[in-house]
PDB file of C-alpha atoms in Angstrom:
ATOM      1  CA  MET Q   1     118.252 111.338  62.607  1.00 66.00           C
ATOM      2  CA  HIS Q   2     119.785 114.134  64.702  1.00 73.00           C
ATOM      3  CA  GLY Q   3     116.440 115.900  65.040  1.00 89.00           C
ATOM      4  CA  ALA Q   4     114.667 112.682  65.973  1.00 94.00           C
ATOM      5  CA  ALA Q   5     117.295 111.873  68.610  1.00 97.00           C
ATOM      6  CA  GLN Q   6     116.843 115.330  70.097  1.00 97.00           C
ATOM      7  CA  ARG Q   7     113.056 114.875  70.273  1.00 97.00           C
ATOM      8  CA  ILE Q   8     113.432 111.448  71.884  1.00 98.00           C
ATOM      9  CA  GLY Q   9     115.898 112.808  74.419  1.00 98.00           C
ATOM     10  CA  ARG Q  10     113.866 115.893  75.254  1.00 98.00           C
ATOM     11  CA  ALA Q  11     110.862 113.664  75.870  1.00 98.00           C
ATOM     12  CA  ALA Q  12     112.896 111.776  78.485  1.00 98.00           C
ATOM     13  CA  THR Q  13     113.856 114.966  80.305  1.00 98.00           C
ATOM     14  CA  VAL Q  14     110.245 116.165  80.200  1.00 98.00           C
ATOM     15  CA  ALA Q  15     109.022 112.805  81.522  1.00 98.00           C
ATOM     16  CA  LEU Q  16     111.371 112.997  84.502  1.00 98.00           C
ATOM     17  CA  TYR Q  17     110.101 116.507  85.205  1.00 98.00           C
ATOM     18  CA  GLU Q  18     106.506 115.259  84.992  1.00 98.00           C
ATOM     19  CA  GLU Q  19     107.254 112.559  87.559  1.00 98.00           C
ATOM     20  CA  LEU Q  20     108.865 115.126  89.866  1.00 98.00           C
ATOM     21  CA  ALA Q  21     105.914 117.514  89.504  1.00 98.00           C
ATOM     22  CA  LEU Q  22     103.300 114.900  90.417  1.00 98.00           C
ATOM     23  CA  TYR Q  23     101.831 115.209  93.931  1.00 98.00           C
ATOM     24  CA  PRO Q  24     100.766 113.546  96.145  1.00 97.00           C
ATOM     25  CA  LYS Q  25     102.844 110.450  95.496  1.00 97.00           C
ATOM     26  CA  PRO Q  26     103.842 108.122  98.344  1.00 98.00           C
ATOM     27  CA  GLY Q  27     107.187 108.904  99.937  1.00 98.00           C
ATOM     28  CA  LEU Q  28     108.652 110.549  96.831  1.00 98.00           C
ATOM     29  CA  VAL Q  29     110.261 113.941  96.307  1.00 98.00           C
ATOM     30  CA  SER Q  30     108.070 116.599  94.684  1.00 98.00           C
ATOM     31  CA  PHE Q  31     107.910 120.376  94.504  1.00 98.00           C
ATOM     32  CA  ILE Q  32     105.723 120.218  97.640  1.00 98.00           C
ATOM     33  CA  ASP Q  33     108.030 118.303  99.968  1.00 97.00           C
ATOM     34  CA  ARG Q  34     111.009 115.954 100.258  1.00 97.00           C
ATOM     35  CA  GLY Q  35     108.950 112.836 100.813  1.00 97.00           C
ATOM     36  CA  SER Q  36     110.958 110.263 102.758  1.00 97.00           C
ATOM     37  CA  HIS Q  37     114.307 111.814 101.798  1.00 96.00           C
ATOM     38  CA  ALA Q  38     116.389 113.963 104.121  1.00 93.00           C
ATOM     39  CA  ASP Q  39     119.244 114.355 101.631  1.00 94.00           C
ATOM     40  CA  MET Q  40     117.439 115.653  98.536  1.00 96.00           C
ATOM     41  CA  ASP Q  41     114.624 117.908  97.397  1.00 97.00           C
ATOM     42  CA  ALA Q  42     113.158 119.156  94.130  1.00 98.00           C
ATOM     43  CA  THR Q  43     116.117 121.477  93.580  1.00 98.00           C
ATOM     44  CA  THR Q  44     118.456 118.486  93.728  1.00 98.00           C
ATOM     45  CA  PHE Q  45     116.350 116.753  91.095  1.00 98.00           C
ATOM     46  CA  MET Q  46     116.351 119.797  88.838  1.00 98.00           C
ATOM     47  CA  ARG Q  47     120.141 119.990  88.996  1.00 98.00           C
ATOM     48  CA  SER Q  48     120.255 116.330  88.053  1.00 98.00           C
ATOM     49  CA  LEU Q  49     117.885 116.838  85.120  1.00 97.00           C
ATOM     50  CA  PHE Q  50     120.031 119.668  83.804  1.00 96.00           C
ATOM     51  CA  ALA Q  51     123.140 117.479  84.042  1.00 97.00           C
ATOM     52  CA  LEU Q  52     121.428 114.643  82.144  1.00 97.00           C
ATOM     53  CA  ARG Q  53     119.823 116.692  79.377  1.00 95.00           C
ATOM     54  CA  ARG Q  54     122.422 115.731  76.727  1.00 97.00           C
ATOM     55  CA  TYR Q  55     122.621 112.071  77.716  1.00 98.00           C
ATOM     56  CA  PHE Q  56     119.223 110.961  76.462  1.00 98.00           C
ATOM     57  CA  PRO Q  57     119.622 112.290  72.877  1.00 98.00           C
ATOM     58  CA  GLN Q  58     123.068 110.674  72.797  1.00 98.00           C
ATOM     59  CA  ALA Q  59     121.539 107.343  73.844  1.00 99.00           C
ATOM     60  CA  ALA Q  60     118.949 107.677  71.073  1.00 98.00           C
ATOM     61  CA  ALA Q  61     121.698 108.383  68.545  1.00 98.00           C
ATOM     62  CA  LEU Q  62     123.647 105.301  69.662  1.00 98.00           C
ATOM     63  CA  GLY Q  63     120.516 103.216  69.275  1.00 98.00           C
ATOM     64  CA  ALA Q  64     120.030 104.511  65.745  1.00 98.00           C
ATOM     65  CA  GLN Q  65     123.605 103.434  64.997  1.00 97.00           C
ATOM     66  CA  GLN Q  66     122.887  99.918  66.327  1.00 95.00           C
ATOM     67  CA  ALA Q  67     125.628 100.421  68.924  1.00 97.00           C
ATOM     68  CA  GLY Q  68     126.424  97.541  71.224  1.00 96.00           C
ATOM     69  CA  PHE Q  69     125.512  97.471  74.894  1.00 97.00           C
ATOM     70  CA  ASP Q  70     129.093  98.282  75.916  1.00 97.00           C
ATOM     71  CA  ALA Q  71     128.829 101.678  74.217  1.00 98.00           C
ATOM     72  CA  LEU Q  72     125.477 102.386  75.862  1.00 98.00           C
ATOM     73  CA  GLU Q  73     126.848 101.339  79.231  1.00 97.00           C
ATOM     74  CA  ARG Q  74     129.870 103.635  78.903  1.00 98.00           C
ATOM     75  CA  LEU Q  75     127.582 106.514  77.982  1.00 98.00           C
ATOM     76  CA  GLY Q  76     125.361 105.754  80.980  1.00 98.00           C
ATOM     77  CA  ILE Q  77     128.305 105.570  83.377  1.00 98.00           C
ATOM     78  CA  ASP Q  78     129.486 108.973  82.174  1.00 98.00           C
ATOM     79  CA  ALA Q  79     125.967 110.384  82.589  1.00 98.00           C
ATOM     80  CA  GLU Q  80     125.785 108.986  86.103  1.00 98.00           C
ATOM     81  CA  ARG Q  81     129.109 110.638  86.906  1.00 98.00           C
ATOM     82  CA  ARG Q  82     127.760 114.006  85.731  1.00 97.00           C
ATOM     83  CA  MET Q  83     124.585 113.465  87.744  1.00 98.00           C
ATOM     84  CA  LEU Q  84     126.531 112.748  90.936  1.00 97.00           C
ATOM     85  CA  CYS Q  85     128.757 115.761  90.331  1.00 97.00           C
ATOM     86  CA  ALA Q  86     125.695 118.001  89.942  1.00 97.00           C
ATOM     87  CA  THR Q  87     124.014 116.636  93.078  1.00 97.00           C
ATOM     88  CA  SER Q  88     127.098 116.467  95.324  1.00 96.00           C
ATOM     89  CA  GLY Q  89     127.036 112.685  95.267  1.00 96.00           C
ATOM     90  CA  ILE Q  90     123.296 112.136  95.760  1.00 96.00           C
ATOM     91  CA  ASN Q  91     121.675 109.447  93.611  1.00 94.00           C
ATOM     92  CA  THR Q  92     118.602 111.083  92.142  1.00 96.00           C
ATOM     93  CA  HIS Q  93     118.245 109.401  88.747  1.00 96.00           C
ATOM     94  CA  ARG Q  94     120.511 106.330  88.533  1.00 94.00           C
ATOM     95  CA  GLY Q  95     117.563 104.079  87.715  1.00 94.00           C
ATOM     96  CA  ALA Q  96     116.273 106.515  85.112  1.00 96.00           C
ATOM     97  CA  VAL Q  97     119.712 106.747  83.497  1.00 98.00           C
ATOM     98  CA  PHE Q  98     119.528 102.990  83.009  1.00 97.00           C
ATOM     99  CA  THR Q  99     115.887 102.497  82.015  1.00 98.00           C
ATOM    100  CA  LEU Q 100     115.229 105.676  80.059  1.00 99.00           C
ATOM    101  CA  GLY Q 101     118.640 105.417  78.420  1.00 98.00           C
ATOM    102  CA  LEU Q 102     117.737 101.966  77.099  1.00 99.00           C
ATOM    103  CA  LEU Q 103     114.333 103.199  75.978  1.00 99.00           C
ATOM    104  CA  CYS Q 104     115.812 106.172  74.130  1.00 99.00           C
ATOM    105  CA  ALA Q 105     118.252 103.823  72.405  1.00 99.00           C
ATOM    106  CA  SER Q 106     115.359 101.534  71.488  1.00 99.00           C
ATOM    107  CA  ALA Q 107     113.398 104.453  70.027  1.00 98.00           C
ATOM    108  CA  GLY Q 108     116.443 105.502  68.026  1.00 98.00           C
ATOM    109  CA  ALA Q 109     116.738 101.986  66.629  1.00 98.00           C
ATOM    110  CA  VAL Q 110     113.042 101.848  65.698  1.00 98.00           C
ATOM    111  CA  LEU Q 111     113.075 105.194  63.896  1.00 96.00           C
ATOM    112  CA  ALA Q 112     116.358 104.440  62.102  1.00 96.00           C
ATOM    113  CA  GLN Q 113     114.715 101.347  60.646  1.00 94.00           C
ATOM    114  CA  GLY Q 114     111.795 103.416  59.379  1.00 92.00           C
ATOM    115  CA  GLY Q 115     109.187 102.128  61.781  1.00 88.00           C
ATOM    116  CA  PRO Q 116     106.775 104.162  63.884  1.00 93.00           C
ATOM    117  CA  CYS Q 117     107.324 104.112  67.624  1.00 95.00           C
ATOM    118  CA  SER Q 118     104.826 101.934  69.448  1.00 97.00           C
ATOM    119  CA  PRO Q 119     105.144 100.128  72.771  1.00 98.00           C
ATOM    120  CA  ALA Q 120     105.445  96.804  70.927  1.00 97.00           C
ATOM    121  CA  ALA Q 121     108.123  98.144  68.573  1.00 98.00           C
ATOM    122  CA  LEU Q 122     110.121  99.646  71.436  1.00 98.00           C
ATOM    123  CA  ARG Q 123     109.996  96.417  73.389  1.00 98.00           C
ATOM    124  CA  ALA Q 124     111.029  94.356  70.360  1.00 97.00           C
ATOM    125  CA  ALA Q 125     113.944  96.701  69.630  1.00 98.00           C
ATOM    126  CA  LEU Q 126     115.131  96.487  73.230  1.00 98.00           C
ATOM    127  CA  ARG Q 127     115.067  92.703  73.249  1.00 97.00           C
ATOM    128  CA  HIS Q 128     116.600  92.314  69.793  1.00 96.00           C
ATOM    129  CA  GLY Q 129     119.308  94.909  70.237  1.00 97.00           C
ATOM    130  CA  TRP Q 130     120.450  94.398  73.799  1.00 97.00           C
ATOM    131  CA  GLY Q 131     118.479  91.558  75.394  1.00 95.00           C
ATOM    132  CA  ALA Q 132     121.344  89.058  75.376  1.00 94.00           C
ATOM    133  CA  ALA Q 133     123.800  91.613  76.753  1.00 95.00           C
ATOM    134  CA  LEU Q 134     121.355  92.556  79.497  1.00 95.00           C
ATOM    135  CA  GLN Q 135     120.980  88.900  80.452  1.00 92.00           C
ATOM    136  CA  ALA Q 136     124.764  88.607  80.666  1.00 90.00           C
ATOM    137  CA  ARG Q 137     124.908  91.787  82.754  1.00 90.00           C
ATOM    138  CA  CYS Q 138     122.514  90.238  85.271  1.00 86.00           C
ATOM    139  CA  ALA Q 139     125.012  87.426  85.843  1.00 80.00           C
ATOM    140  CA  ARG Q 140     127.837  89.789  86.785  1.00 75.00           C
ATOM    141  CA  PRO Q 141     128.818  89.946  90.466  1.00 68.00           C
ATOM    142  CA  ARG Q 142     127.694  93.363  91.687  1.00 62.00           C
ATOM    143  CA  SER Q 143     127.692  95.049  95.064  1.00 59.00           C
ATOM    144  CA  SER Q 144     125.159  97.881  94.769  1.00 64.00           C
ATOM    145  CA  ALA Q 145     122.466  98.253  97.422  1.00 63.00           C
ATOM    146  CA  GLY Q 146     119.839  97.187  94.912  1.00 62.00           C
ATOM    147  CA  GLN Q 147     121.767  94.065  93.951  1.00 68.00           C
ATOM    148  CA  ARG Q 148     122.279  93.089  97.580  1.00 71.00           C
ATOM    149  CA  VAL Q 149     118.564  93.489  98.234  1.00 74.00           C
ATOM    150  CA  THR Q 150     117.557  91.436  95.197  1.00 75.00           C
ATOM    151  CA  ARG Q 151     119.859  88.602  96.264  1.00 74.00           C
ATOM    152  CA  GLN Q 152     118.768  88.738  99.891  1.00 77.00           C
ATOM    153  CA  HIS Q 153     115.035  88.686  99.190  1.00 75.00           C
ATOM    154  CA  GLY Q 154     114.892  86.925  95.818  1.00 79.00           C
ATOM    155  CA  LEU Q 155     113.474  89.971  94.039  1.00 88.00           C
ATOM    156  CA  ARG Q 156     113.661  90.969  90.387  1.00 89.00           C
ATOM    157  CA  GLY Q 157     115.775  94.093  90.007  1.00 88.00           C
ATOM    158  CA  ALA Q 158     115.915  96.719  87.267  1.00 90.00           C
ATOM    159  CA  GLY Q 159     118.489  94.753  85.296  1.00 91.00           C
ATOM    160  CA  GLU Q 160     116.314  91.664  85.219  1.00 93.00           C
ATOM    161  CA  GLU Q 161     113.296  93.784  84.276  1.00 95.00           C
ATOM    162  CA  ALA Q 162     115.203  95.246  81.338  1.00 96.00           C
ATOM    163  CA  ALA Q 163     116.456  91.837  80.202  1.00 95.00           C
ATOM    164  CA  LEU Q 164     112.840  90.635  80.117  1.00 96.00           C
ATOM    165  CA  GLY Q 165     111.747  93.607  78.024  1.00 97.00           C
ATOM    166  CA  LEU Q 166     110.448  95.801  80.875  1.00 98.00           C
ATOM    167  CA  PRO Q 167     107.227  93.868  81.612  1.00 98.00           C
ATOM    168  CA  VAL Q 168     106.021  96.134  84.421  1.00 99.00           C
ATOM    169  CA  LEU Q 169     106.388  99.177  82.178  1.00 99.00           C
ATOM    170  CA  PHE Q 170     104.768  97.717  79.082  1.00 98.00           C
ATOM    171  CA  ASP Q 171     102.240  95.337  80.659  1.00 99.00           C
ATOM    172  CA  VAL Q 172     101.201  97.404  83.689  1.00 99.00           C
ATOM    173  CA  ALA Q 173     102.202 101.079  83.681  1.00 99.00           C
ATOM    174  CA  VAL Q 174     101.540 102.073  80.074  1.00 99.00           C
ATOM    175  CA  PRO Q 175      98.175 100.250  79.865  1.00 98.00           C
ATOM    176  CA  ALA Q 176      97.106 101.723  83.230  1.00 99.00           C
ATOM    177  CA  LEU Q 177      98.011 105.236  82.106  1.00 99.00           C
ATOM    178  CA  ARG Q 178      96.188 104.825  78.802  1.00 98.00           C
ATOM    179  CA  ARG Q 179      93.095 103.309  80.409  1.00 98.00           C
ATOM    180  CA  ALA Q 180      92.898 106.145  82.912  1.00 98.00           C
ATOM    181  CA  LEU Q 181      93.173 108.774  80.179  1.00 98.00           C
ATOM    182  CA  ALA Q 182      90.588 106.941  78.059  1.00 98.00           C
ATOM    183  CA  ARG Q 183      88.200 106.990  81.040  1.00 97.00           C
ATOM    184  CA  GLY Q 184      88.460 110.765  81.072  1.00 98.00           C
ATOM    185  CA  LEU Q 185      90.733 111.228  84.085  1.00 98.00           C
ATOM    186  CA  ALA Q 186      92.837 114.369  84.085  1.00 98.00           C
ATOM    187  CA  VAL Q 187      96.486 113.840  83.190  1.00 98.00           C
ATOM    188  CA  ARG Q 188      97.658 114.280  86.786  1.00 98.00           C
ATOM    189  CA  ALA Q 189      95.097 111.774  88.067  1.00 98.00           C
ATOM    190  CA  ALA Q 190      95.965 109.315  85.296  1.00 99.00           C
ATOM    191  CA  ARG Q 191      99.636 109.463  86.243  1.00 99.00           C
ATOM    192  CA  LEU Q 192      98.758 108.927  89.891  1.00 98.00           C
ATOM    193  CA  GLU Q 193      96.660 105.906  88.918  1.00 98.00           C
ATOM    194  CA  ALA Q 194      99.525 104.455  86.871  1.00 99.00           C
ATOM    195  CA  LEU Q 195     101.987 105.005  89.719  1.00 99.00           C
ATOM    196  CA  PHE Q 196      99.823 103.074  92.182  1.00 99.00           C
ATOM    197  CA  HIS Q 197      99.436 100.233  89.681  1.00 99.00           C
ATOM    198  CA  VAL Q 198     103.225 100.013  89.482  1.00 99.00           C
ATOM    199  CA  ILE Q 199     103.782 100.189  93.250  1.00 99.00           C
ATOM    200  CA  ALA Q 200     101.271  97.351  93.689  1.00 99.00           C
ATOM    201  CA  VAL Q 201     103.282  94.881  91.584  1.00 98.00           C
ATOM    202  CA  LEU Q 202     106.896  96.027  91.199  1.00 98.00           C
ATOM    203  CA  ASP Q 203     109.743  94.394  93.119  1.00 96.00           C
ATOM    204  CA  ASP Q 204     110.944  97.863  94.103  1.00 96.00           C
ATOM    205  CA  THR Q 205     114.436  97.490  95.535  1.00 93.00           C
ATOM    206  CA  ASN Q 206     114.289 101.035  96.912  1.00 93.00           C
ATOM    207  CA  LEU Q 207     111.390  99.997  99.128  1.00 96.00           C
ATOM    208  CA  ALA Q 208     113.086  96.739 100.115  1.00 94.00           C
ATOM    209  CA  HIS Q 209     116.347  98.551 100.882  1.00 91.00           C
ATOM    210  CA  ARG Q 210     114.596 100.995 103.210  1.00 92.00           C
ATOM    211  CA  GLY Q 211     111.956  98.764 104.774  1.00 94.00           C
ATOM    212  CA  GLY Q 212     113.042  95.211 104.089  1.00 94.00           C
ATOM    213  CA  LEU Q 213     110.604  92.737 102.622  1.00 95.00           C
ATOM    214  CA  PRO Q 214     107.886  93.805 105.128  1.00 96.00           C
ATOM    215  CA  GLY Q 215     108.221  97.404 103.918  1.00 97.00           C
ATOM    216  CA  LEU Q 216     107.907  96.358 100.287  1.00 97.00           C
ATOM    217  CA  ARG Q 217     104.844  94.213 100.982  1.00 98.00           C
ATOM    218  CA  TYR Q 218     103.249  96.983 103.062  1.00 98.00           C
ATOM    219  CA  ALA Q 219     103.685  99.421 100.172  1.00 99.00           C
ATOM    220  CA  GLN Q 220     102.251  96.954  97.673  1.00 98.00           C
ATOM    221  CA  ARG Q 221      99.200  96.344  99.879  1.00 99.00           C
ATOM    222  CA  ALA Q 222      98.647 100.064 100.384  1.00 99.00           C
ATOM    223  CA  ALA Q 223      98.723 100.638  96.626  1.00 99.00           C
ATOM    224  CA  ALA Q 224      96.437  97.683  95.926  1.00 99.00           C
ATOM    225  CA  ASN Q 225      93.941  98.914  98.538  1.00 98.00           C
ATOM    226  CA  PHE Q 226      93.947 102.404  97.007  1.00 99.00           C
ATOM    227  CA  LEU Q 227      93.168 100.923  93.598  1.00 99.00           C
ATOM    228  CA  ALA Q 228      90.500  98.574  94.978  1.00 98.00           C
ATOM    229  CA  ALA Q 229      88.735 101.564  96.538  1.00 98.00           C
ATOM    230  CA  GLY Q 230      88.477 103.259  93.143  1.00 98.00           C
ATOM    231  CA  GLY Q 231      91.979 104.564  92.588  1.00 98.00           C
ATOM    232  CA  ALA Q 232      92.435 108.049  91.212  1.00 98.00           C
ATOM    233  CA  ALA Q 233      88.768 108.149  90.165  1.00 97.00           C
ATOM    234  CA  GLN Q 234      87.630 108.346  93.820  1.00 96.00           C
ATOM    235  CA  ALA Q 235      86.055 111.637  94.815  1.00 94.00           C
ATOM    236  CA  ASP Q 236      88.651 111.995  97.574  1.00 96.00           C
ATOM    237  CA  ALA Q 237      91.523 110.361  95.665  1.00 97.00           C
ATOM    238  CA  SER Q 238      93.944 113.196  96.329  1.00 97.00           C
ATOM    239  CA  ALA Q 239      93.261 113.115 100.078  1.00 98.00           C
ATOM    240  CA  GLN Q 240      93.602 109.333 100.141  1.00 98.00           C
ATOM    241  CA  ALA Q 241      96.877 109.474  98.206  1.00 98.00           C
ATOM    242  CA  GLU Q 242      98.204 112.171 100.520  1.00 98.00           C
ATOM    243  CA  ALA Q 243      97.345 110.050 103.568  1.00 98.00           C
ATOM    244  CA  ILE Q 244      99.292 107.149 102.052  1.00 99.00           C
ATOM    245  CA  HIS Q 245     102.137 109.554 101.326  1.00 98.00           C
ATOM    246  CA  ARG Q 246     102.258 110.540 105.002  1.00 98.00           C
ATOM    247  CA  GLU Q 247     102.301 106.888 106.056  1.00 98.00           C
ATOM    248  CA  PHE Q 248     105.197 106.166 103.702  1.00 98.00           C
ATOM    249  CA  VAL Q 249     107.110 109.157 105.062  1.00 98.00           C
ATOM    250  CA  ALA Q 250     106.502 107.984 108.632  1.00 98.00           C
ATOM    251  CA  ARG Q 251     107.939 104.591 107.683  1.00 98.00           C
ATOM    252  CA  ARG Q 252     110.757 106.142 105.584  1.00 97.00           C
ATOM    253  CA  LEU Q 253     109.542 104.253 102.519  1.00 98.00           C
ATOM    254  CA  SER Q 254     110.222 105.597  99.040  1.00 98.00           C
ATOM    255  CA  PRO Q 255     109.211 103.714  95.874  1.00 98.00           C
ATOM    256  CA  GLY Q 256     111.982 105.118  93.716  1.00 96.00           C
ATOM    257  CA  GLY Q 257     111.837 102.200  91.315  1.00 97.00           C
ATOM    258  CA  ALA Q 258     108.140 102.824  90.714  1.00 98.00           C
ATOM    259  CA  ALA Q 259     108.894 106.506  90.114  1.00 98.00           C
ATOM    260  CA  ASP Q 260     111.349 105.505  87.378  1.00 98.00           C
ATOM    261  CA  VAL Q 261     108.701 103.293  85.764  1.00 98.00           C
ATOM    262  CA  LEU Q 262     106.149 106.118  85.902  1.00 99.00           C
ATOM    263  CA  ALA Q 263     108.602 108.480  84.204  1.00 99.00           C
ATOM    264  CA  ALA Q 264     109.222 105.822  81.561  1.00 99.00           C
ATOM    265  CA  ALA Q 265     105.462 105.453  81.007  1.00 99.00           C
ATOM    266  CA  CYS Q 266     105.120 109.223  80.579  1.00 99.00           C
ATOM    267  CA  TRP Q 267     107.958 109.047  78.049  1.00 99.00           C
ATOM    268  CA  VAL Q 268     106.314 106.176  76.122  1.00 98.00           C
ATOM    269  CA  GLN Q 269     103.037 108.081  76.023  1.00 97.00           C
ATOM    270  CA  ARG Q 270     104.779 111.150  74.598  1.00 97.00           C
ATOM    271  CA  VAL Q 271     107.096 109.394  72.122  1.00 97.00           C
ATOM    272  CA  CYS Q 272     104.455 107.018  70.800  1.00 94.00           C
ATOM    273  CA  ALA Q 273     102.008 109.890  70.299  1.00 70.00           C
ATOM    274  CA  ASP Q 274     104.367 111.814  67.986  1.00 53.00           C
TER     275      ASP Q 274
END
């Protein structure tokens, strides 16, 4: 199982790199620019990725051992500490530590039981292994910015998404990515298409934290309009996406939650293709 855990974990690191490398994407950090962020750039993200490289295989190994949520949470907290140390306190991948950590654990559980990885199998393993604990976690009093925003605006945060089996990932992002690839779009364009599908529907607490509920709804409308006009298949899709990127930067909006979901979709596509 050690080799399988390493492959699962490496796929997570690669997926986070693929999200970082995508451009143009609204308000988000890339190798081209900082997006809406004054405190981080691509170098910050690369330091974070290096700090997290051992975490994802460890999460997969815990999943294979049927470890409880407490063990996964402790591992994630330690990974977050290493991330913050590497980035001088800047939160680059907290959401990915949570979501991709759970997914790696789910993949470990699936493979340990002899099953092939598929989106349905991953989702079932997540719910069966840690669904109840995730529901209980949602009931804890918490004081993070994301939790305050979800309470204030009645949104569904990352914890609630995970407790429900990651519906935006499995019902929106992964199908959108696969449809785009099946239509013959290049990989970069397919990822862009999937990202806009996620922005259009996700209760992204990063957007709500920066722009309030009006900022979140503006971002969702912008993404929906891009898709309605043809999405990444438009002849001028890159120019249209870059224009939206500039608007997000002007409004200081950054769909970090959607970026995490895109990275997770890239990971699912890679792991389920092996």
